[in-house]
Amino acid sequence: MQQTWTLTKRELRAYFDGPAAYVVLCVFLAITGWFFSNALFLQNVASLRSVFSIAPFIFLFFVPALTMSSFAEERRAGTLELLLTLPVRDWQVILGKLLSLALLLLLAISLTLVYTISLAFLGDIDLGGTVGGYLGLFLLGLTYGAIGIWASSLTRNQIVAFILGFAIIFMLFLLDKITDFVPSQIGIILQYLGADYHFQNMMRGVIDTRDILYYLSLTGFAFLMTTYSLAKRPE
Amino acid sequence: MIEVQNLSKSYGNVEAVRSISFKVSQGEVVGFLGPNGAGKSTTMKIMTGYLPPNEGTVFVDGKDIREDALPVREQIGYLPESTPLYSDMVTYDYLEFVAAMRGIPSENRTERIRAMTNSCGLHDVLSKRIDALSKGFRQRVGLAQAMIHNPPILILDEPTSGLDPNQIVEIRELIKKIGQERTVVLSTHILSEVQASCDRVIIIDNGTLVADGTPEELRSGLSGGEQLSVTLQNTEEEVAEVLGSWDMAEVTEHGLDENGETYFILTSGNDIRADLFRLAVSHNWTLTGLHRKSKNLEDVFRQLTSG
């Protein structure tokens, strides 16, 4: 476990040594901030709903951008060979990378607490919806991250990793939006599989174990697929 | 110490390694020789536990690399081909990271990094980013990360490739120093390197092991005897008449060289320089050159790996 944490720290440092983390955090804050203040000042709506509605869209692009290098770049540079011949298990390496992304997401999400705090000054905030929204946003980002890392483990090309990760995530995002075009039986299944559907539930303040389970099992699945992909040790 | 048993590995339908077996004892410096694409790197990648073999296995101190992967990896330091390193890291931080990943307790890390700095000569580059280092220093950092946990076994894949002649000598010296107290397996396709730093040579061609022995053993096992080249200031006919009927050696070639001197190339089973000298004296020849063309590893290598 010590080693996993060491790797997490290295990954986090790599994010912050370069411009990647700062650009992502700044743009994330700028976009959510614009939507928040737009609702607040122009429409007189004191709610986090606008922030929570736009955040999944931002994650759709930003998370695969953050994870695209995780394994693809290590494979291209050959450092994967060093990493995987250290006395650590493959899953510890994957966990270390996922954990560093999770911490970066936590930081991004916690920066939006500024909006929540300013709302708290204006009046009572919807506690359930806020907690649910934050938790949902984190789980959504974590799931996207696990998928992005899996995509990155499939190739040595970062751009391919990004497109692949984005495509899988976008598909999950769209699933519950196309229910109108399919028979209702299939529609219910598609809705359940859709990533955004569960987030909408949580944002409403309903913290249901099914929603949490959905994200965690999808994260677990992507994690497992990454271990398979690494076990093959492609050139 | 290391026992490689019937190792086979294929990529798709390309067989990279075919049933290779050999042993390396403690303290040996073994050179892995072979043309490019012979299967050297693949064998080393399996030995370090990076690639799973299709068949066969590797034992390190009696432990199977597939079943006891982690304890075996602790015994091994590895420098992959072309020295991959995290180029965005500072040398010191990188060594610290590897030390931590190797499970060296934090209070001992500084001391280990200092030891590596001394033995690999990294004083000037500790605070530099790795992407700013020259190839020679990258190689040293690669060696330092491979040795940071003081492993009894080092596996080095082409440690001198891409270096300039001065750097090659430096790295070679370093490996020699390291090899005094460790078991080292290094691969190369530079023959002089093996002669300079290895106790034993294993030649691989086309995925199979074609030779295994000390450099001397391999040279002596070569077919064809010794060749001696002789130059004299006497006429060709005069000497040819005597040498043609000499029973110690056979004349393989004779004529005039670029200086207009008579030369003969003789082949014999053993060293006949003394006999030839006496023969020249007894015939009153003026001997101006006597040169033994000893076979080197290059000949061994060519003979074993061509065709």
XYZ file of C-alpha atoms in Angstrom, chain B residues 2 19 29 42 67 79 89 114 118 126 135 139 145 208 218 224-225 283:
18
model
C 19.785 -17.885 -12.014
C 13.630 -23.368 -25.709
C 29.396 -11.446 -15.423
C 12.952 -10.933 -24.919
C 5.039 -18.004 -8.684
C 18.088 -1.488 -16.950
C 11.536 14.349 -13.021
C 24.307 9.144 -1.744
C 29.190 8.199 -5.559
C 21.312 15.369 -8.976
C 22.954 10.129 -22.988
C 22.725 5.723 -18.630
C 18.034 3.189 -10.289
C 18.129 -20.390 -29.948
C 34.644 -20.132 -27.648
C 40.384 -24.228 -38.471
C 43.781 -23.769 -36.846
C 68.220 -21.203 -44.334
